[in-house]
Amino acid sequence: MSVVLRAQLLLCLVSLSARTGLTRYIEENDAADGLYSLFTSAQKRDSEDFIFRRPLRCLDMLATEGSFTFVASRPQLACAAFIIAEPSEVISLELSDVSIDCSAGDFIKVFDGWVLKGEKFPSSYDHPPLPHERYTDYCSSSAETLVSRSSQNVAMIFFRIHSPDSSFSLTVKKLHNPLPCNIMSQSPEGSFTMVIPHQRRNCSFSIIYPVEIRLTDLSLGEAKINEIRPLKQMWSGCSGSGDYVELLGGNGVDTSKMFPVADLCFSSSGLAQMKIGCDNSVVRLVSSGNYINRVTFQYRLLEQHELPKTRENSLDNFCTVE
């Protein structure tokens, strides 16, 4: 599907210099197109045929719990594994039986979230730790076993190994999250409720598909909100209120770099729905911390005839709103 988010992971080993770190490499390159195939095929395969133990590939997508072992048959200088859980889960990752040479430039790093085309999900604006605090480096740890826990339903590891027969094991566990915040949806269709109880934070629900979003319930502070307002009319009013919901669209995963297409923050009559023909569609709940804020919504994949027509030199070439 041409309009679905094309994850930008360039894993071309020829262009890597010996001094280029994989962290910087993944974050700065923007010419690859490999993750989407994993998101559709590997995830489906894991879901249909549960495998508790299997080898870990250099570029991999993990959607199930289990133990995954990587053994290098040759130098692997640019590898990444993306892990995704259900919206109401967080991920526990354990690195064990690690046999790599950190002094020779090998490394294994865990990231709290995803990094795609230099963009982070969740956005740095929506994630409390500083960007560098979201990385856990095995080579900087004195423990033989490294355990890391994500803040949301996605996490990733990336690693570089020079010597054949070097190896490590990764154990993936999923834990219940009573208050999910910053979610990457595995499905193009479904429904969800985000709740922020008296916390000053922002939560996003990211759908890596062009979808129609229908809000079914929205409660901000003491008021009941039930009208959607296009951005063109009164964007500044909502952003200044401290408690609001915004709908975003774009071709990346960083919500701070996406196009705000509508906001909701005032009482009126009549619920509404909106079609967002973007590679990535997001419902983002912004909370001042003074109230219990809640938004419930449904979403479905747009049919081919509902997708926007390409227009050159315009944001509409990947995103439109109805």
mmCIF file of C-alpha atoms in Angstrom:
data_model
loop_
_atom_site.group_PDB
_atom_site.id
_atom_site.type_symbol
_atom_site.label_atom_id
_atom_site.label_comp_id
_atom_site.label_asym_id
_atom_site.label_seq_id
_atom_site.Cartn_x
_atom_site.Cartn_y
_atom_site.Cartn_z
ATOM 1 C CA MET A 1 0.000 0.000 0.000
ATOM 2 C CA SER A 2 1.850 3.068 -1.271
ATOM 3 C CA VAL A 3 0.477 5.547 1.256
ATOM 4 C CA VAL A 4 1.282 3.499 4.337
ATOM 5 C CA LEU A 5 4.219 4.724 6.402
ATOM 6 C CA ARG A 6 7.489 3.666 4.793
ATOM 7 C CA ALA A 7 9.910 3.194 7.694
ATOM 8 C CA GLN A 8 13.228 4.736 6.798
ATOM 9 C CA LEU A 9 15.918 2.250 7.904
ATOM 10 C CA LEU A 10 18.866 2.153 5.512
ATOM 11 C CA LEU A 11 20.887 -0.947 6.301
ATOM 12 C CA CYS A 12 23.419 -0.651 3.442
ATOM 13 C CA LEU A 13 26.670 -1.848 4.964
ATOM 14 C CA VAL A 14 28.818 -0.555 2.102
ATOM 15 C CA SER A 15 28.095 3.068 2.976
ATOM 16 C CA LEU A 16 28.957 2.662 6.640
ATOM 17 C CA SER A 17 32.365 3.970 7.618
ATOM 18 C CA ALA A 18 34.243 2.303 10.434
ATOM 19 C CA ARG A 19 33.714 5.320 12.654
ATOM 20 C CA THR A 20 29.994 5.747 12.107
ATOM 21 C CA GLY A 21 27.988 4.605 15.144
ATOM 22 C CA LEU A 22 24.792 2.652 14.499
ATOM 23 C CA THR A 23 22.766 4.967 16.739
ATOM 24 C CA ARG A 24 23.694 7.961 14.607
ATOM 25 C CA TYR A 25 23.406 5.870 11.442
ATOM 26 C CA ILE A 26 19.825 4.764 12.066
ATOM 27 C CA GLU A 27 18.762 8.223 13.169
ATOM 28 C CA GLU A 28 20.285 10.118 10.252
ATOM 29 C CA ASN A 29 19.682 7.918 7.188
ATOM 30 C CA ASP A 30 16.445 8.263 5.271
ATOM 31 C CA ALA A 31 16.586 6.156 2.119
ATOM 32 C CA ALA A 32 15.442 2.700 3.221
ATOM 33 C CA ASP A 33 12.113 0.954 3.029
ATOM 34 C CA GLY A 34 12.491 -2.270 4.989
ATOM 35 C CA LEU A 35 10.468 -2.155 8.184
ATOM 36 C CA TYR A 36 6.997 -2.093 6.667
ATOM 37 C CA SER A 37 7.432 -5.575 5.195
ATOM 38 C CA LEU A 38 8.387 -6.825 8.650
ATOM 39 C CA PHE A 39 5.419 -5.055 10.195
ATOM 40 C CA THR A 40 3.063 -6.929 7.887
ATOM 41 C CA SER A 41 4.684 -10.300 7.232
ATOM 42 C CA ALA A 42 6.827 -11.124 10.264
ATOM 43 C CA GLN A 43 4.238 -9.881 12.701
ATOM 44 C CA LYS A 44 1.525 -11.908 10.987
ATOM 45 C CA ARG A 45 3.716 -14.991 10.938
ATOM 46 C CA ASP A 46 4.538 -14.682 14.637
ATOM 47 C CA SER A 47 0.894 -14.142 15.502
ATOM 48 C CA GLU A 48 -0.336 -17.115 13.510
ATOM 49 C CA ASP A 49 2.380 -19.538 14.551
ATOM 50 C CA PHE A 50 3.586 -18.713 18.030
ATOM 51 C CA ILE A 51 7.258 -19.500 18.448
ATOM 52 C CA PHE A 52 8.635 -19.308 21.961
ATOM 53 C CA ARG A 53 12.229 -19.667 20.810
ATOM 54 C CA ARG A 54 13.669 -18.759 17.452
ATOM 55 C CA PRO A 55 16.743 -17.087 15.945
ATOM 56 C CA LEU A 56 16.859 -13.306 15.875
ATOM 57 C CA ARG A 57 17.438 -11.778 12.453
ATOM 58 C CA CYS A 58 19.637 -8.770 11.741
ATOM 59 C CA LEU A 59 16.528 -6.771 10.807
ATOM 60 C CA ASP A 60 13.573 -8.108 12.745
ATOM 61 C CA MET A 61 10.108 -7.385 14.076
ATOM 62 C CA LEU A 62 8.983 -9.115 17.272
ATOM 63 C CA ALA A 63 5.316 -9.130 18.208
ATOM 64 C CA THR A 64 5.267 -12.086 20.610
ATOM 65 C CA GLU A 65 6.848 -13.018 23.901
ATOM 66 C CA GLY A 66 9.735 -15.440 23.771
ATOM 67 C CA SER A 67 13.467 -15.989 23.668
ATOM 68 C CA PHE A 68 15.320 -14.902 20.547
ATOM 69 C CA THR A 69 18.983 -15.705 19.961
ATOM 70 C CA PHE A 70 21.294 -13.961 17.534
ATOM 71 C CA VAL A 71 24.449 -15.720 16.314
ATOM 72 C CA ALA A 72 26.647 -13.860 13.845
ATOM 73 C CA SER A 73 27.752 -15.920 10.856
ATOM 74 C CA ARG A 74 29.632 -12.891 9.505
ATOM 75 C CA PRO A 75 30.171 -9.268 10.572
ATOM 76 C CA GLN A 76 26.809 -7.540 11.102
ATOM 77 C CA LEU A 77 27.388 -3.817 11.375
ATOM 78 C CA ALA A 78 23.867 -2.397 11.151
ATOM 79 C CA CYS A 79 21.125 -4.457 12.783
ATOM 80 C CA ALA A 80 17.888 -3.509 14.495
ATOM 81 C CA ALA A 81 14.989 -5.370 16.072
ATOM 82 C CA PHE A 82 11.671 -3.628 16.627
ATOM 83 C CA ILE A 83 9.407 -4.934 19.376
ATOM 84 C CA ILE A 84 5.695 -4.173 19.609
ATOM 85 C CA ALA A 85 3.047 -5.237 22.129
ATOM 86 C CA GLU A 86 -0.667 -4.667 22.534
ATOM 87 C CA PRO A 87 -1.769 -1.098 23.332
ATOM 88 C CA SER A 88 -2.376 -1.938 27.012
ATOM 89 C CA GLU A 89 1.061 -3.514 27.497
ATOM 90 C CA VAL A 90 4.641 -2.435 28.074
ATOM 91 C CA ILE A 91 7.700 -4.482 27.164
ATOM 92 C CA SER A 92 10.387 -6.034 29.336
ATOM 93 C CA LEU A 93 13.631 -6.853 27.522
ATOM 94 C CA GLU A 94 16.412 -8.987 28.977
ATOM 95 C CA LEU A 95 19.816 -9.412 27.351
ATOM 96 C CA SER A 96 21.685 -12.513 28.491
ATOM 97 C CA ASP A 97 24.399 -14.934 27.389
ATOM 98 C CA VAL A 98 26.104 -12.022 25.662
ATOM 99 C CA SER A 99 29.319 -12.865 23.844
ATOM 100 C CA ILE A 100 30.505 -9.741 22.033
ATOM 101 C CA ASP A 101 33.713 -7.690 22.079
ATOM 102 C CA CYS A 102 32.879 -4.179 23.251
ATOM 103 C CA SER A 103 36.526 -3.133 22.994
ATOM 104 C CA ALA A 104 36.482 -3.982 19.272
ATOM 105 C CA GLY A 105 33.484 -1.777 18.598
ATOM 106 C CA ASP A 106 30.678 -4.274 19.161
ATOM 107 C CA PHE A 107 27.627 -3.003 20.989
ATOM 108 C CA ILE A 108 24.008 -3.716 21.841
ATOM 109 C CA LYS A 109 21.698 -0.842 22.757
ATOM 110 C CA VAL A 110 18.088 -0.788 23.878
ATOM 111 C CA PHE A 111 15.894 2.209 23.048
ATOM 112 C CA ASP A 112 12.713 3.140 24.890
ATOM 113 C CA GLY A 113 10.482 3.615 21.838
ATOM 114 C CA TRP A 114 11.215 3.494 18.111
ATOM 115 C CA VAL A 115 13.627 5.464 15.926
ATOM 116 C CA LEU A 116 12.675 5.788 12.269
ATOM 117 C CA LYS A 117 14.238 8.159 9.743
ATOM 118 C CA GLY A 118 15.799 10.203 12.506
ATOM 119 C CA GLU A 119 12.421 10.595 14.219
ATOM 120 C CA LYS A 120 11.550 9.182 17.611
ATOM 121 C CA PHE A 121 8.295 7.741 18.842
ATOM 122 C CA PRO A 122 7.187 8.864 21.317
ATOM 123 C CA SER A 123 8.295 12.379 20.506
ATOM 124 C CA SER A 124 10.809 13.952 22.869
ATOM 125 C CA TYR A 125 8.067 16.452 23.751
ATOM 126 C CA ASP A 126 5.824 13.621 24.944
ATOM 127 C CA HIS A 127 8.423 11.445 26.680
ATOM 128 C CA PRO A 128 9.661 12.537 30.159
ATOM 129 C CA PRO A 129 13.268 11.250 29.972
ATOM 130 C CA LEU A 130 15.816 13.203 27.958
ATOM 131 C CA PRO A 131 16.660 11.644 24.557
ATOM 132 C CA HIS A 132 20.001 10.207 25.736
ATOM 133 C CA GLU A 133 18.321 8.733 28.822
ATOM 134 C CA ARG A 134 16.134 6.544 26.622
ATOM 135 C CA TYR A 135 19.153 4.489 25.524
ATOM 136 C CA THR A 136 20.510 1.584 27.579
ATOM 137 C CA ASP A 137 23.958 0.436 26.475
ATOM 138 C CA TYR A 138 25.020 -3.112 27.330
ATOM 139 C CA CYS A 139 28.709 -2.263 26.981
ATOM 140 C CA SER A 140 28.360 0.528 29.548
ATOM 141 C CA SER A 141 26.786 -1.809 32.076
ATOM 142 C CA SER A 142 28.727 -3.894 34.547
ATOM 143 C CA ALA A 143 25.984 -6.510 34.812
ATOM 144 C CA GLU A 144 26.183 -9.707 32.778
ATOM 145 C CA THR A 145 22.416 -9.611 32.293
ATOM 146 C CA LEU A 146 20.748 -6.364 31.285
ATOM 147 C CA VAL A 147 17.037 -5.792 31.897
ATOM 148 C CA SER A 148 15.154 -2.835 30.446
ATOM 149 C CA ARG A 149 11.472 -1.906 30.519
ATOM 150 C CA SER A 150 9.710 0.291 27.992
ATOM 151 C CA SER A 151 7.389 3.174 28.845
ATOM 152 C CA GLN A 152 4.920 2.242 26.096
ATOM 153 C CA ASN A 153 4.022 -0.669 23.822
ATOM 154 C CA VAL A 154 7.056 -0.315 21.534
ATOM 155 C CA ALA A 155 10.791 -0.680 22.077
ATOM 156 C CA MET A 156 13.809 -1.562 19.971
ATOM 157 C CA ILE A 157 17.349 -2.821 20.133
ATOM 158 C CA PHE A 158 20.116 -2.136 17.670
ATOM 159 C CA PHE A 159 23.461 -3.807 17.581
ATOM 160 C CA ARG A 160 26.777 -4.094 15.774
ATOM 161 C CA ILE A 161 28.885 -7.239 15.826
ATOM 162 C CA HIS A 162 32.200 -7.663 14.021
ATOM 163 C CA SER A 163 33.293 -11.240 14.782
ATOM 164 C CA PRO A 164 31.558 -14.387 13.512
ATOM 165 C CA ASP A 165 30.117 -16.652 16.230
ATOM 166 C CA SER A 166 29.511 -13.707 18.554
ATOM 167 C CA SER A 167 26.037 -14.020 20.030
ATOM 168 C CA PHE A 168 23.448 -12.922 22.551
ATOM 169 C CA SER A 169 19.950 -13.851 23.681
ATOM 170 C CA LEU A 170 16.989 -11.515 23.987
ATOM 171 C CA THR A 171 13.996 -12.389 26.158
ATOM 172 C CA VAL A 172 10.810 -10.473 25.473
ATOM 173 C CA LYS A 173 8.033 -10.270 28.043
ATOM 174 C CA LYS A 174 4.861 -8.210 27.993
ATOM 175 C CA LEU A 175 3.462 -6.587 31.119
ATOM 176 C CA HIS A 176 0.042 -5.082 31.727
ATOM 177 C CA ASN A 177 -0.096 -1.282 31.633
ATOM 178 C CA PRO A 178 -3.157 0.085 33.504
ATOM 179 C CA LEU A 179 -2.849 3.563 31.972
ATOM 180 C CA PRO A 180 -1.485 3.259 28.425
ATOM 181 C CA CYS A 181 0.063 6.403 26.989
ATOM 182 C CA ASN A 182 1.835 6.820 23.637
ATOM 183 C CA ILE A 183 0.673 3.786 21.707
ATOM 184 C CA MET A 184 1.642 2.446 18.292
ATOM 185 C CA SER A 185 -1.311 0.524 16.862
ATOM 186 C CA GLN A 186 -0.656 -2.886 15.330
ATOM 187 C CA SER A 187 -3.950 -2.786 13.459
ATOM 188 C CA PRO A 188 -5.537 -0.368 10.950
ATOM 189 C CA GLU A 189 -8.940 -0.865 12.571
ATOM 190 C CA GLY A 190 -10.189 -0.803 16.139
ATOM 191 C CA SER A 191 -11.186 1.385 19.048
ATOM 192 C CA PHE A 192 -9.390 2.736 22.074
ATOM 193 C CA THR A 193 -9.757 4.946 25.155
ATOM 194 C CA MET A 194 -6.917 7.125 26.448
ATOM 195 C CA VAL A 195 -7.132 8.454 30.010
ATOM 196 C CA ILE A 196 -4.830 10.949 31.726
ATOM 197 C CA PRO A 197 -5.709 11.227 35.448
ATOM 198 C CA HIS A 198 -4.493 14.499 36.965
ATOM 199 C CA GLN A 199 -1.123 14.311 35.197
ATOM 200 C CA ARG A 200 0.616 17.013 33.202
ATOM 201 C CA ARG A 201 1.558 15.006 30.138
ATOM 202 C CA ASN A 202 0.695 14.306 26.512
ATOM 203 C CA CYS A 203 -0.383 10.929 25.142
ATOM 204 C CA SER A 204 -0.560 9.921 21.476
ATOM 205 C CA PHE A 205 -2.202 6.998 19.722
ATOM 206 C CA SER A 206 -0.375 6.451 16.440
ATOM 207 C CA ILE A 207 -1.948 4.517 13.558
ATOM 208 C CA ILE A 208 0.504 3.808 10.736
ATOM 209 C CA TYR A 209 -2.238 3.782 8.128
ATOM 210 C CA PRO A 210 -4.562 6.291 6.432
ATOM 211 C CA VAL A 211 -7.757 5.986 8.453
ATOM 212 C CA GLU A 212 -11.100 7.449 9.292
ATOM 213 C CA ILE A 213 -11.270 8.454 12.960
ATOM 214 C CA ARG A 214 -14.591 8.764 14.770
ATOM 215 C CA LEU A 215 -14.647 10.232 18.262
ATOM 216 C CA THR A 216 -17.314 8.598 20.408
ATOM 217 C CA ASP A 217 -16.582 10.193 23.782
ATOM 218 C CA LEU A 218 -14.436 13.085 24.964
ATOM 219 C CA SER A 219 -14.244 14.472 28.471
ATOM 220 C CA LEU A 220 -11.852 17.313 29.284
ATOM 221 C CA GLY A 221 -11.966 18.753 32.775
ATOM 222 C CA GLU A 222 -15.519 19.297 33.935
ATOM 223 C CA ALA A 223 -16.940 19.846 30.459
ATOM 224 C CA LYS A 224 -18.252 17.268 28.049
ATOM 225 C CA ILE A 225 -16.772 17.904 24.620
ATOM 226 C CA ASN A 226 -18.547 16.707 21.523
ATOM 227 C CA GLU A 227 -17.614 18.681 18.474
ATOM 228 C CA ILE A 228 -14.633 18.434 16.187
ATOM 229 C CA ARG A 229 -13.121 21.676 14.967
ATOM 230 C CA PRO A 230 -10.980 21.938 11.801
ATOM 231 C CA LEU A 231 -7.581 23.512 12.299
ATOM 232 C CA LYS A 232 -8.320 26.265 9.806
ATOM 233 C CA GLN A 233 -10.949 27.809 12.094
ATOM 234 C CA MET A 234 -9.600 28.158 15.644
ATOM 235 C CA TRP A 235 -6.390 26.300 16.369
ATOM 236 C CA SER A 236 -4.964 28.830 18.817
ATOM 237 C CA GLY A 237 -7.998 28.629 21.103
ATOM 238 C CA CYS A 238 -7.472 24.963 21.906
ATOM 239 C CA SER A 239 -3.700 25.025 22.225
ATOM 240 C CA GLY A 240 -4.010 27.767 24.803
ATOM 241 C CA SER A 241 -6.577 25.914 26.893
ATOM 242 C CA GLY A 242 -4.127 23.402 28.374
ATOM 243 C CA ASP A 243 -6.525 20.473 27.929
ATOM 244 C CA TYR A 244 -7.476 19.398 24.432
ATOM 245 C CA VAL A 245 -7.322 16.680 21.798
ATOM 246 C CA GLU A 246 -5.708 17.144 18.428
ATOM 247 C CA LEU A 247 -5.695 15.007 15.314
ATOM 248 C CA LEU A 248 -2.402 14.853 13.428
ATOM 249 C CA GLY A 249 -1.303 13.513 10.077
ATOM 250 C CA GLY A 250 2.061 13.072 8.410
ATOM 251 C CA ASN A 251 4.620 10.736 6.896
ATOM 252 C CA GLY A 252 6.808 10.303 9.998
ATOM 253 C CA VAL A 253 6.397 9.153 13.590
ATOM 254 C CA ASP A 254 7.444 12.259 15.556
ATOM 255 C CA THR A 255 4.188 13.990 16.540
ATOM 256 C CA SER A 256 5.959 17.337 16.955
ATOM 257 C CA LYS A 257 6.778 17.253 13.224
ATOM 258 C CA MET A 258 3.338 16.188 12.028
ATOM 259 C CA PHE A 259 0.605 18.344 10.528
ATOM 260 C CA PRO A 260 -2.169 19.305 13.016
ATOM 261 C CA VAL A 261 -5.410 18.799 11.122
ATOM 262 C CA ALA A 262 -8.046 19.380 13.827
ATOM 263 C CA ASP A 263 -8.444 20.141 17.514
ATOM 264 C CA LEU A 264 -11.178 19.644 20.093
ATOM 265 C CA CYS A 265 -11.618 21.602 23.293
ATOM 266 C CA PHE A 266 -15.081 23.141 23.621
ATOM 267 C CA SER A 267 -18.670 22.049 24.204
ATOM 268 C CA SER A 268 -21.128 21.973 21.381
ATOM 269 C CA SER A 269 -23.485 19.483 19.758
ATOM 270 C CA GLY A 270 -22.948 16.577 17.387
ATOM 271 C CA LEU A 271 -20.084 14.152 17.254
ATOM 272 C CA ALA A 272 -18.087 14.099 14.035
ATOM 273 C CA GLN A 273 -15.683 11.875 12.160
ATOM 274 C CA MET A 274 -12.690 12.702 10.024
ATOM 275 C CA LYS A 275 -10.768 10.969 7.270
ATOM 276 C CA ILE A 276 -6.997 11.441 7.376
ATOM 277 C CA GLY A 277 -5.293 10.172 4.237
ATOM 278 C CA CYS A 278 -1.805 10.129 5.744
ATOM 279 C CA ASP A 279 0.932 7.580 6.160
ATOM 280 C CA ASN A 280 0.517 8.110 9.910
ATOM 281 C CA SER A 281 -2.646 9.274 11.678
ATOM 282 C CA VAL A 282 -2.520 10.291 15.347
ATOM 283 C CA VAL A 283 -4.963 11.083 18.134
ATOM 284 C CA ARG A 284 -3.073 13.161 20.721
ATOM 285 C CA LEU A 285 -4.439 14.036 24.163
ATOM 286 C CA VAL A 286 -2.848 17.043 25.880
ATOM 287 C CA SER A 287 -3.444 17.440 29.616
ATOM 288 C CA SER A 288 -2.625 20.243 32.048
ATOM 289 C CA GLY A 289 -2.764 17.894 35.019
ATOM 290 C CA ASN A 290 -5.713 19.676 36.601
ATOM 291 C CA TYR A 291 -8.378 17.206 35.480
ATOM 292 C CA ILE A 292 -9.109 13.631 34.538
ATOM 293 C CA ASN A 293 -9.135 13.759 30.741
ATOM 294 C CA ARG A 294 -10.462 10.982 28.538
ATOM 295 C CA VAL A 295 -10.976 10.387 24.829
ATOM 296 C CA THR A 296 -12.593 7.361 23.179
ATOM 297 C CA PHE A 297 -12.400 6.834 19.441
ATOM 298 C CA GLN A 298 -12.847 4.300 16.656
ATOM 299 C CA TYR A 299 -10.737 4.029 13.510
ATOM 300 C CA ARG A 300 -10.875 2.129 10.249
ATOM 301 C CA LEU A 301 -8.633 1.767 7.225
ATOM 302 C CA LEU A 302 -9.552 3.992 4.277
ATOM 303 C CA GLU A 303 -10.521 2.214 1.086
ATOM 304 C CA GLN A 304 -8.417 2.792 -2.014
ATOM 305 C CA HIS A 305 -10.979 5.134 -3.571
ATOM 306 C CA GLU A 306 -10.981 7.240 -0.380
ATOM 307 C CA LEU A 307 -7.269 8.003 -0.530
ATOM 308 C CA PRO A 308 -6.120 11.454 -1.652
ATOM 309 C CA LYS A 309 -4.861 12.037 -5.153
ATOM 310 C CA THR A 310 -1.194 12.989 -5.409
ATOM 311 C CA ARG A 311 -0.493 16.679 -5.780
ATOM 312 C CA GLU A 312 3.015 17.891 -6.466
ATOM 313 C CA ASN A 313 4.775 20.326 -4.129
ATOM 314 C CA SER A 314 2.051 20.093 -1.535
ATOM 315 C CA LEU A 315 1.466 18.470 1.823
ATOM 316 C CA ASP A 316 -1.635 16.996 0.206
ATOM 317 C CA ASN A 317 0.553 14.554 -1.709
ATOM 318 C CA PHE A 318 0.461 12.325 1.354
ATOM 319 C CA CYS A 319 -2.200 13.813 3.606
ATOM 320 C CA THR A 320 -5.694 15.132 3.250
ATOM 321 C CA VAL A 321 -8.604 15.767 5.594
ATOM 322 C CA GLU A 322 -12.331 15.363 5.052
#
